[in-house]
Coordinates of C-alpha atoms and ligand atoms in Angstrom, one line a residue:
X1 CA 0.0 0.0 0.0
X2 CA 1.5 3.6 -1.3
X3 CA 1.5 6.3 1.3
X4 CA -2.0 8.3 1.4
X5 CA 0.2 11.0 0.2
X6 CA 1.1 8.8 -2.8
X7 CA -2.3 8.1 -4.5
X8 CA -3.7 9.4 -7.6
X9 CA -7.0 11.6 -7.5
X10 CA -8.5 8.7 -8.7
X11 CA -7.1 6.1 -6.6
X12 CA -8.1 8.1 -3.5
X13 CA -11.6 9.3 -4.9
X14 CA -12.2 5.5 -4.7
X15 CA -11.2 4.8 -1.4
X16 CA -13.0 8.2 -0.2
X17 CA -16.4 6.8 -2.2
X18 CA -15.8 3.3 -0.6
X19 CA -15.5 5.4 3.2
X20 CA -12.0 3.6 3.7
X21 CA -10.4 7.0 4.3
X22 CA -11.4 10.0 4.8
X23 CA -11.3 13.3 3.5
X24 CA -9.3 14.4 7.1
X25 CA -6.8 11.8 7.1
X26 CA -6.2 12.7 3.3
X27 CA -5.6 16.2 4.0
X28 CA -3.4 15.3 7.6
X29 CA -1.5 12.9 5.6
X30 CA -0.8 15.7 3.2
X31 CA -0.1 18.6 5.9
X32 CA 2.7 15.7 7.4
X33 CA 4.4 15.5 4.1
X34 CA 4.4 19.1 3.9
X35 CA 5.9 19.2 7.7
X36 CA 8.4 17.0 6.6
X37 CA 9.7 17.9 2.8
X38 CA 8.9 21.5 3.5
X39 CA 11.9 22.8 5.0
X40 CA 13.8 21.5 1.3
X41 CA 11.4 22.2 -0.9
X42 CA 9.9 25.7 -0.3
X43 CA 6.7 25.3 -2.0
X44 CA 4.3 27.3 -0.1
X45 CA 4.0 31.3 0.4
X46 CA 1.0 30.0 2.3
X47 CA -0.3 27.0 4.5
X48 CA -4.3 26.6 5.3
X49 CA -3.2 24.5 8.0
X50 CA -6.8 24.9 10.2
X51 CA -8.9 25.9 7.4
X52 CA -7.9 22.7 5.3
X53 CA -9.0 20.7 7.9
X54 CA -12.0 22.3 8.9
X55 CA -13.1 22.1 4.8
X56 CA -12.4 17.9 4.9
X57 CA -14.2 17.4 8.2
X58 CA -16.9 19.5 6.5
X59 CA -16.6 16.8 3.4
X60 CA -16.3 13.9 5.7
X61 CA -20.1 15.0 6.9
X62 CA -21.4 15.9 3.5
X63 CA -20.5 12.1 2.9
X64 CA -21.9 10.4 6.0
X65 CA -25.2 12.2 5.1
X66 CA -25.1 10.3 1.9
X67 CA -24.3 13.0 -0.5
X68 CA -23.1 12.0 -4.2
X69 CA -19.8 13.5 -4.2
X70 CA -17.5 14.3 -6.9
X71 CA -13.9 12.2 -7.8
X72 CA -12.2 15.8 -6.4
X73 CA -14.2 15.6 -3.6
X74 CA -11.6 15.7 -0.4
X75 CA -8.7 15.8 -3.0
X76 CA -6.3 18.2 -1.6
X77 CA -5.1 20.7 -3.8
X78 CA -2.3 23.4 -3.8
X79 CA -3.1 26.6 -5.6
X80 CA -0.9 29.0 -7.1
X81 CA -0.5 32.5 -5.3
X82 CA -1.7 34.8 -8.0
X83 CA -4.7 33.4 -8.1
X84 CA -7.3 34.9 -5.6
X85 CA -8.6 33.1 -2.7
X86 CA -11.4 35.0 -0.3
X87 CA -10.0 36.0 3.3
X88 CA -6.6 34.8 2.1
X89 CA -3.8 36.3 1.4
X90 CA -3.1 36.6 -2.3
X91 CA 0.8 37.8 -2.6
X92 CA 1.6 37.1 -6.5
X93 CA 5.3 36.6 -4.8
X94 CA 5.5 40.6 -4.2
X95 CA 6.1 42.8 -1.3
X96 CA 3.7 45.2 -2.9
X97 CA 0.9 42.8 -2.5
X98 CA 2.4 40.8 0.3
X99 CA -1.0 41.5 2.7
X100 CA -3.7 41.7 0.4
X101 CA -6.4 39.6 0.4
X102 CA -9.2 39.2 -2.2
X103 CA -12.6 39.7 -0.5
X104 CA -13.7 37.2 -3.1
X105 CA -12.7 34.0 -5.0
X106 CA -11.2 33.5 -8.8
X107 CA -13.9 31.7 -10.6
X108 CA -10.9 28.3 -10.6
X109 CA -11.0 28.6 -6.7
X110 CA -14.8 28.7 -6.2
X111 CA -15.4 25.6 -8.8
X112 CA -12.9 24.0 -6.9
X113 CA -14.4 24.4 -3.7
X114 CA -18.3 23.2 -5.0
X115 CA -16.4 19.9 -6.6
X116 CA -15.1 19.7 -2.7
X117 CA -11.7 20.0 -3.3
X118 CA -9.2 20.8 0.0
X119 CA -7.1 23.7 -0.5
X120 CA -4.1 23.0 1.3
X121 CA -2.2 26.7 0.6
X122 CA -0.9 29.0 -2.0
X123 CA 2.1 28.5 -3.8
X124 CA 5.1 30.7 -4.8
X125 CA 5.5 31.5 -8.0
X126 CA 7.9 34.1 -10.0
X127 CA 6.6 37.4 -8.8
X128 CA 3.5 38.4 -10.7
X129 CA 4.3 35.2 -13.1
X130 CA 7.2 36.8 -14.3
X131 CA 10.5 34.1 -14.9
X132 CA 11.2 30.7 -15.1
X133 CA 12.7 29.7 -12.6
X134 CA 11.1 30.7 -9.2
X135 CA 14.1 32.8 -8.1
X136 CA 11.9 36.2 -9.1
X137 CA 9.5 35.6 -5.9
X138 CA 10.4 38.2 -3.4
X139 CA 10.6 35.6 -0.5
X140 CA 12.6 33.1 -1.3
X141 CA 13.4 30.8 -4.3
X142 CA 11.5 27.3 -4.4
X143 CA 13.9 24.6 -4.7
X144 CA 13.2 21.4 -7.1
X145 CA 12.8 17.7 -5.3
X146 CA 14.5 15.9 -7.9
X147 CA 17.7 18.0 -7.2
X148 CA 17.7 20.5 -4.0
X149 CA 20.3 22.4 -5.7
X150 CA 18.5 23.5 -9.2
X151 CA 15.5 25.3 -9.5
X152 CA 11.9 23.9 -10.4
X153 CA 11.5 25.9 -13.3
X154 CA 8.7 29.1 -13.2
X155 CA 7.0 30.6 -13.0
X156 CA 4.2 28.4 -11.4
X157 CA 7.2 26.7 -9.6
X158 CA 5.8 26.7 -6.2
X159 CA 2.7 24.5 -7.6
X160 CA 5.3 22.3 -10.0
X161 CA 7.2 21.2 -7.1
X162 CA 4.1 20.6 -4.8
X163 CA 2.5 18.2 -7.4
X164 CA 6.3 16.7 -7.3
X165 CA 7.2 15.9 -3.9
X166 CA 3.8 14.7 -2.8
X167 CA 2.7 17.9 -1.1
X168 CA -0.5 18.4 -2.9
X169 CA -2.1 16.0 -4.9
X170 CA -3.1 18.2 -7.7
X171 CA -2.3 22.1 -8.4
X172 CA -3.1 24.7 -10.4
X173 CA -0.6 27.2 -12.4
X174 CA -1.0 29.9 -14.6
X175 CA 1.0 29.8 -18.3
X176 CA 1.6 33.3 -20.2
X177 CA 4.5 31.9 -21.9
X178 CA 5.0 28.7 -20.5
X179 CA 4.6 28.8 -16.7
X180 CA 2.3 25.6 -16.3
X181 CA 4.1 23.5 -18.5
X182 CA 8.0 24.5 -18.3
X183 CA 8.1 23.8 -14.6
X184 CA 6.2 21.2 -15.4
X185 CA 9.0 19.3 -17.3
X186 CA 11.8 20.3 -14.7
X187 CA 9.8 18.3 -12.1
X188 CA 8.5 15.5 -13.7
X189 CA 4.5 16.0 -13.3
X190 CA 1.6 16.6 -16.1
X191 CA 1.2 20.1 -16.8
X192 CA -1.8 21.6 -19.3
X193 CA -2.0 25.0 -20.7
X194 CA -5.5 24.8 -21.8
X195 CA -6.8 26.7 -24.7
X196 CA -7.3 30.5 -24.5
X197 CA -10.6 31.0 -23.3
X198 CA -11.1 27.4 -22.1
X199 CA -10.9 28.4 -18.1
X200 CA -12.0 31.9 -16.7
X201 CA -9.4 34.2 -16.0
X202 CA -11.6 35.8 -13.4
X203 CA -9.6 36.1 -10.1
X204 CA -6.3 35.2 -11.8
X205 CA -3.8 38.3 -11.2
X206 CA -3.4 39.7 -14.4
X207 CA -0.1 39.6 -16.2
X208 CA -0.7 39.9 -19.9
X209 CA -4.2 39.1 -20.6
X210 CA -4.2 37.8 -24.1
X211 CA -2.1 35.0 -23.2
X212 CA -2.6 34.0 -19.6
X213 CA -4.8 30.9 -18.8
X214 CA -4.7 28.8 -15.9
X215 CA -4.2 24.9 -16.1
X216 CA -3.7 21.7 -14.1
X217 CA -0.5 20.1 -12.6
X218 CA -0.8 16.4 -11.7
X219 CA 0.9 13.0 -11.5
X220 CA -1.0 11.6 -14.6
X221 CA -3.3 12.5 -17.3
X222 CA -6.2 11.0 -15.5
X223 CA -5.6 13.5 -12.7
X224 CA -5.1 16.5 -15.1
X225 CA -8.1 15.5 -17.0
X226 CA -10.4 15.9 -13.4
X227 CA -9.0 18.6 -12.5
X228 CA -9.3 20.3 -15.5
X229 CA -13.3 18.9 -15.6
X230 CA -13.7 21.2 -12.9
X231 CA -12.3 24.6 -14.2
X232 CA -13.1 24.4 -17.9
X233 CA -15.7 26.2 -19.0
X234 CA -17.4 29.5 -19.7
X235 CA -18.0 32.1 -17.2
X236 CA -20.2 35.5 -17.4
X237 CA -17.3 37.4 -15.3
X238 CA -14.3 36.9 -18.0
X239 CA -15.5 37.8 -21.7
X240 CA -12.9 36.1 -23.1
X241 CA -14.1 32.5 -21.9
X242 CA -16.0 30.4 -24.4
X243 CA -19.1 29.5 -24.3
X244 CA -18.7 26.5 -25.9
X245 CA -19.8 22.8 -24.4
X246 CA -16.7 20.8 -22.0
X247 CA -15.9 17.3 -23.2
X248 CA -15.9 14.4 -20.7
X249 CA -11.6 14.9 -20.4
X250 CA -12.0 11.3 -18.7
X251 CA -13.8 9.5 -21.3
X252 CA -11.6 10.8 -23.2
X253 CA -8.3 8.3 -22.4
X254 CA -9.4 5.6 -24.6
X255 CA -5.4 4.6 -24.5
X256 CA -5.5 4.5 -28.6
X257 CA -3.6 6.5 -30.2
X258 CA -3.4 4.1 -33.6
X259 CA -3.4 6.2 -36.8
X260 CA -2.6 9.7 -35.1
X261 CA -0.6 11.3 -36.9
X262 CA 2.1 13.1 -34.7
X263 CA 4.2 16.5 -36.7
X264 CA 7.9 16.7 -35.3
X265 CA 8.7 20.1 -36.2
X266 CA 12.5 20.9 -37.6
X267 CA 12.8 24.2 -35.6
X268 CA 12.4 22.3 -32.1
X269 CA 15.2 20.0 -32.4
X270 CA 18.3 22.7 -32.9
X271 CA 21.1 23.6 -31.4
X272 CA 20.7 25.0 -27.8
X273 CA 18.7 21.9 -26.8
X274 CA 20.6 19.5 -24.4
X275 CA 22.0 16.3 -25.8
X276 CA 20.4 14.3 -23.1
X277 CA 17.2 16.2 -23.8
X278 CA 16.7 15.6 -27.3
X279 CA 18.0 11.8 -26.8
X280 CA 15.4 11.4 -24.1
X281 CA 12.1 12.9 -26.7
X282 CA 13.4 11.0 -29.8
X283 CA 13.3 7.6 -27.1
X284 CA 9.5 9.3 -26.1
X285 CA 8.8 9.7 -30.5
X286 CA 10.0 6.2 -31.0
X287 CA 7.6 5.0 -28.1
X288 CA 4.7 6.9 -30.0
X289 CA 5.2 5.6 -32.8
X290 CA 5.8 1.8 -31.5
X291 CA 2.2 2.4 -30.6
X292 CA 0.9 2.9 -34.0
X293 CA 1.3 6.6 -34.4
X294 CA 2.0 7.9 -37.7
X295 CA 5.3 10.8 -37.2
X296 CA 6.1 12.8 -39.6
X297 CA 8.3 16.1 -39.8
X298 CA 7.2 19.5 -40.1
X299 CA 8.2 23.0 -39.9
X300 CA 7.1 25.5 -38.0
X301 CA 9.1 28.6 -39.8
X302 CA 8.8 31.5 -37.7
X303 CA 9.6 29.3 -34.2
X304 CA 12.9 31.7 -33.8
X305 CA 11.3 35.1 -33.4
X306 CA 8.5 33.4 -31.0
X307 CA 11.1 34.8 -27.8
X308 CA 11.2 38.2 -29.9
X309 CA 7.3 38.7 -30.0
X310 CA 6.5 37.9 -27.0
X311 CA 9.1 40.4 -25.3
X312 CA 7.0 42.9 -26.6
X313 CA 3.5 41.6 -26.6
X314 CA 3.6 40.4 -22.7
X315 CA 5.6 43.6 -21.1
X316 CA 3.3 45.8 -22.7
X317 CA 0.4 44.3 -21.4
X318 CA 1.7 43.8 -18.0
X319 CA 2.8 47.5 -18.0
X320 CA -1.2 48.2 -18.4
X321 CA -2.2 45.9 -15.7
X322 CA 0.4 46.8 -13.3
X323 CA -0.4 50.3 -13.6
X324 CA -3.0 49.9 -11.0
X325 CA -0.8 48.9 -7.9
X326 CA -0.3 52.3 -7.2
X327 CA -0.6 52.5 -3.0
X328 CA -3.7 54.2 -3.3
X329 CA -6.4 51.6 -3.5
X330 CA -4.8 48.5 -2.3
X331 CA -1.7 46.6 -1.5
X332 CA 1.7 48.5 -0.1
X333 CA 1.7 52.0 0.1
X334 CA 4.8 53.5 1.1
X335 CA 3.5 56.2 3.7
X336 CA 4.9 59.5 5.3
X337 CA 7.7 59.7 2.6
X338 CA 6.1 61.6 -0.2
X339 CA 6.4 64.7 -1.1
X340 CA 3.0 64.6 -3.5
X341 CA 1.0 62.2 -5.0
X342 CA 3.5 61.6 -8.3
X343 CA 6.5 61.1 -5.7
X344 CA 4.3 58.9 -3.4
X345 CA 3.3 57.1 -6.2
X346 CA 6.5 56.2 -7.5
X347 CA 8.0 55.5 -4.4
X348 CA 5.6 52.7 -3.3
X349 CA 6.3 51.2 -6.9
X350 CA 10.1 51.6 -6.5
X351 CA 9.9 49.7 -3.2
X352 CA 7.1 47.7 -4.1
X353 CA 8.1 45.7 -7.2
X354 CA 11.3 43.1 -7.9
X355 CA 14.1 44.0 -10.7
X356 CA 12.7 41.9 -13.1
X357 CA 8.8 43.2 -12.7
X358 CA 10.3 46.8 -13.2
X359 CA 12.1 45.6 -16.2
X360 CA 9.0 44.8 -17.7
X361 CA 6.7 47.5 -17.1
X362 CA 10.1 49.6 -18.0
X363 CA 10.2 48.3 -21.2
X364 CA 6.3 47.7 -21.9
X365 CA 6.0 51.3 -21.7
X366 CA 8.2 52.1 -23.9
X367 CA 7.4 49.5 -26.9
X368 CA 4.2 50.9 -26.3
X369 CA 4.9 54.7 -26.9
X370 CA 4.5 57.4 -29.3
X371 CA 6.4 56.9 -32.0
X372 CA 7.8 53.4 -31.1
X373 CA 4.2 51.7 -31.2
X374 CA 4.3 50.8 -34.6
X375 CA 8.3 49.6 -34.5
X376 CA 8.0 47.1 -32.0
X377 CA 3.8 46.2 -31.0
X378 CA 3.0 46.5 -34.1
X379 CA 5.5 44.3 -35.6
X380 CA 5.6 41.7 -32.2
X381 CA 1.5 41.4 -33.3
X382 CA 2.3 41.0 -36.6
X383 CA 4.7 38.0 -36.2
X384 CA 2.2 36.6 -33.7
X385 CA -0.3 36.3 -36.4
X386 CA 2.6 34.1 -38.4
X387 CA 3.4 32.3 -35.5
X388 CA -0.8 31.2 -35.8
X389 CA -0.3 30.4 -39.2
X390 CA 2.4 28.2 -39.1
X391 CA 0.3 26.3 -36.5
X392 CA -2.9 26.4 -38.7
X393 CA -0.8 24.8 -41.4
X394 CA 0.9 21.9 -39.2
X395 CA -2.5 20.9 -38.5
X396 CA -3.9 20.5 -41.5
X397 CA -1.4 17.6 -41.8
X398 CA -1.1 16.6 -38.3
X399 CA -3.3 15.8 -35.0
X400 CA -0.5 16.8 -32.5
X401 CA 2.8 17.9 -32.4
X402 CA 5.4 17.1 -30.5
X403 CA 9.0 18.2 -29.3
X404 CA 10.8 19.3 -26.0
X405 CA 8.9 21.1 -23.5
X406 CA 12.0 23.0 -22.6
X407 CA 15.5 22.8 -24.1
X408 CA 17.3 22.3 -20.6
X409 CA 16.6 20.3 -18.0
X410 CA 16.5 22.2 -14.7
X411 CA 19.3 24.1 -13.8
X412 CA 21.3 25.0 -10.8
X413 CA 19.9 28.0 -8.6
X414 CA 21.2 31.3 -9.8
X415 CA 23.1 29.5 -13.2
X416 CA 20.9 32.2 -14.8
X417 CA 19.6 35.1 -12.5
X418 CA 22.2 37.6 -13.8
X419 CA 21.1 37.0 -17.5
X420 CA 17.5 37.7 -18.2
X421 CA 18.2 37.0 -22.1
X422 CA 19.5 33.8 -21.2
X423 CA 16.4 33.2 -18.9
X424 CA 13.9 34.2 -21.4
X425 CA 15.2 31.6 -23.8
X426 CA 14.0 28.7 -21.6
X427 CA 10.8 29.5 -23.0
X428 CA 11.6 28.9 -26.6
X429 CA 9.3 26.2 -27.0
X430 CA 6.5 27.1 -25.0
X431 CA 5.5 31.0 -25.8
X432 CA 4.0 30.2 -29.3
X433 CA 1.0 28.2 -28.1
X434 CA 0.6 31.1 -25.9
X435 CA 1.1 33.5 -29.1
X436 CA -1.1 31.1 -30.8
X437 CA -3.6 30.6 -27.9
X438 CA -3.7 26.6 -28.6
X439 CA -3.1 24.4 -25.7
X440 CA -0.3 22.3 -25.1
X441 CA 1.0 20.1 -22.1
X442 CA 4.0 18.8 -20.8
X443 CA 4.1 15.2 -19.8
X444 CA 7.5 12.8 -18.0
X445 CA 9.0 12.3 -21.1
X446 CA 12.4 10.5 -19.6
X447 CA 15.4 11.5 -17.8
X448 CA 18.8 12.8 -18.2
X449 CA 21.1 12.2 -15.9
X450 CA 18.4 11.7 -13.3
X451 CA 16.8 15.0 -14.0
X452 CA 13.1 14.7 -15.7
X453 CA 12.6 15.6 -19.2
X454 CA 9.2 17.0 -20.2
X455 CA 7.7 16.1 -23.7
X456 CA 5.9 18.9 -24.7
X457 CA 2.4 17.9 -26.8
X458 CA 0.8 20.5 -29.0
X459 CA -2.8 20.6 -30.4
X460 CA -5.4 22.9 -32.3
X461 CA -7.6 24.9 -30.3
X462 CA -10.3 23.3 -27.7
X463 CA -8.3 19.2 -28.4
X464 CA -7.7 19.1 -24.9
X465 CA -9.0 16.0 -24.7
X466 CA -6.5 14.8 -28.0
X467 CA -3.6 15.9 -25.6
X468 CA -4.6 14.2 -22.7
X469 CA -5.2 10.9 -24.7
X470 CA -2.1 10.9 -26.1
X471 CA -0.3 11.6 -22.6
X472 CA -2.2 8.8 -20.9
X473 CA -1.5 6.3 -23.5
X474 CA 2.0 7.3 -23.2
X475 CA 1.4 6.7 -19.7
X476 CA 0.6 3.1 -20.2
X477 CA 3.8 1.9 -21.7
X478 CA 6.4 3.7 -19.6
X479 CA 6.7 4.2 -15.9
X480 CA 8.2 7.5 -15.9
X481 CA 5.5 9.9 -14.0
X482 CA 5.4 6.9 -11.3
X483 CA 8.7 7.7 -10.1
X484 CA 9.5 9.9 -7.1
X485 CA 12.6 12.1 -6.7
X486 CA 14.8 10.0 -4.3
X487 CA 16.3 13.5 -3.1
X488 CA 13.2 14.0 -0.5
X489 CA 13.6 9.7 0.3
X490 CA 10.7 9.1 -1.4
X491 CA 10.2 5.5 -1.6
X492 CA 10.9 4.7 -5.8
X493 CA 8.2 2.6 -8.0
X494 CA 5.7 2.7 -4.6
X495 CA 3.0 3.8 -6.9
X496 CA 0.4 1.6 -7.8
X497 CA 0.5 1.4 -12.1
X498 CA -2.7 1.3 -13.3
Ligands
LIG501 N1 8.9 32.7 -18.3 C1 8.0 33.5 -19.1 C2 8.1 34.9 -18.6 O1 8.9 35.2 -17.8 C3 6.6 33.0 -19.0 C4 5.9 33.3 -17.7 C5 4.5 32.8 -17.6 O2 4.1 32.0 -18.4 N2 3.8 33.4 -16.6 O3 7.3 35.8 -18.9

């Protein structure tokens, strides 16, 4: 028998259905993990130590009244600090919003709670979802269980490396250009950045709005598929959800993937991507097509100015949306030191926000204007229309495509803090679904010298389910996202295959 803190959403929505635990030993079993990796890990800005309890006991009740619960039900779930939970602190990993707290819920957090789902605490995160690596949070970098030393990847790092070291069951990210799946890859669990427009951004702290969406991290497709269940869909407080009908995600992993024809593109197997990485997703192509998938290669042409675009496009929207963290209306305020409004102003933002965040808004601001609008926006929107195009074309040929998630595997803490260029090209491979608004995930795709390699799988917009069938028949003929990193003493292979 696995540790309670072991089992799949699934596994334990069984044995919570069946009464042979309950929701309160689930969640205690998760708090003692947390008590004991915690200290390594760094995973939480937050802990709902009482409150988590208090919401299983409630569950346990709901049960023994005989309520028809769903499988999340008493699953206990970490959620990602920019994401806003009612009478708790919301931080986005910043001093200047290190004490607010949301008097209400983001539509993710208040399906979550009717499915019954545990919120165990908010994770640390890159502040305001800005890096990939974790080291941007203004309290203290998260480190990754597979290797204490190297960072988890960002920015939803805090969540990644939850999911990981069996603090949280499940967890939910956010991905602008790559923050669900990239750490997803650097610690070995399922990551999906759903479709724009699939999940409500309501609640979610904005970053840059025409690219962020909020997805699931798990330990398997099944999982991501229920969680996901439980977000997708439209919602009358974010305009830019779709009102289109949710697919049963579960039904979905019919473990066939005979006759799908899987697009390698050219442009995600060059230089900059580790040997050991790109030995490890040829292995996970091989495997594909061992299982009757038809591969093929493709191009996607304008891949290399994906970093470019996206440089403009996401500080120029985040210079909008930060705009309004000003000390006046909420957040930190820097009090008694102004000498007028402009001065008090700009000194609660100098004090307020990390180097990188000010580097964006910095150069936001000025990509966006007068006289340099049409220079760099224009152009960065331009090339993000040619980034969709090339995807448009790949599918009219292919069901998915597939390549690395990211071309490193993680890295040592600080190996790239002092070059942002260098950081922002971690991201290579994930910013143009986010250009593109298509989803992707990241799924254990292998190792390099012991360090987990994601395999990232792309599809046309709303095939969520496409993805998630391919990952779980993937699933079925390796054991990769059963292992656990041996770094925290995690028993190895004590997971239960299907
Ligand atoms: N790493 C990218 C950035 O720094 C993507 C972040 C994200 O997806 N939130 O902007």
């Amino acid at each position: 028998m696995p540790e309670l803190w072991q089992l799949s959403v699934s596994e334990a929505a069984d044995l919570l259905r069946r009464r042979e635990i309950s929701a309160v030993e689930l969640t205690r079993a998760h708090q003692e993990r947390i008590a004991q990796v915690e200290g390594n890990v760094r995973a939480f800005v937050t802990t709902l130590d009482d409150q988590a309890l208090r919401d299983a006991e409630r569950l346990d009740q709901r049960r023994s009244e005989g309520e028809q619960l769903g499988p999340l039900a008493g699953i206990p779930i970490a959620i990602k600090d920019n994401l806003c939970t009612r009478g708790v602190t919301t931080t986005c990993s910043s001093r200047i919003l290190e004490h607010f707290t949301p008097p209400y819920d983001a539509t993710v957090v208040a399906r979550l709670h009717e499915a019954g789902a545990v919120i165990l605490g908010k994770t640390n995160l890159d502040e305001f979802a800005m890096g990939s690596s974790t080291e941007n949070s203004a309290f203290f970098p998260t480190r990754n269980p597979w290797d204490l030393g190297r960072v988890p990847g960002g920015s939803s790092g805090g969540s990644a490396s939850a999911v990981a070291a069996g603090e949280a069951m499940v967890a939910l990210g956010s991905d602008t250009g790559g923050s669900v799946r990239q750490p997803g890859a650097l610690t070995n669990t399922v990551a999906l950045k759903p479709t724009y427009g699939r999940v409500s951004r309501f609640g979610l702290v904005a970053f840059a709005s025409s690219l962020d969406q909020i997805g699931p991290f798990a330990r398997s497709a099944r999982d991501a598929a229920l969680l996901l269940q439980a977000i997708a869909g439209h919602d009358p407080f974010d305009s830019t959800s779709v009102d289109a009908p949710v697919p049963d995600y579960a039904a979905a992993l019919s473990g066939d993937i005979k006759g799908l024809r899987v697009g390698v593109p050219a442009e995600y197997f060059v230089e900059g991507v580790e040997p050991g990485v790109r030995q490890a997703v040829e292995e996970a192509i091989e495997t594909l097509k061992a299982q009757g998938a038809e591969v093929g290669e493709c191009s996607l042409p304008h891949t290399r100015y994906g970093v470019a675009a996206y440089y403009i496009i996401a500080p120029a929207e985040c210079s909008a949306n930060l705009a309004r963290y000003d000390g006046v209306k909420y957040g930190f305020a820097l009090r008694g030191e102004a000498d007028d409004l402009i001065d008090f102003v700009s000194k609660t933002r100098a004090h307020g926000f990390g180097a990188e965040v000010k580097r964006r808004i910095m150069l936001g601001t000025y990509a966006l204007s007068s006289g340099y609008y049409d220079a760099y926006y224009l152009q960065a929107e331009k090339m993000r229309t040619l980034i969709k195009q090339d995807f448009d074309q790949a599918f009219e040929q292919f069901d998915v495509l597939v390549g690395p998630t990211s071309p490193t595997v993680a890295f040592e803490l600080g190996a790239k803090t002092a070059d942002p260029y260098a950081m922002y090209l971690n991201d290579v491979f994930t910013i143009p679904a986010n250009l593109a608004g298509i989803p992707g995930i990241s799924i254990p795709g292998g190792f390099s010298e012991g360090l987990p390699v994601g395999l990232q799988l792309l599809a046309p917009a709303f095939e969520e389910a496409r993805l998630l069938r391919v990952a779980d028949a993937f699933e079925r003929v390796t054991d990769y996202h059963t292992r656990w990193p041996e770094a925290l003493n995690a028993k190895r292979g004590a997971r239960k295959r299907r």
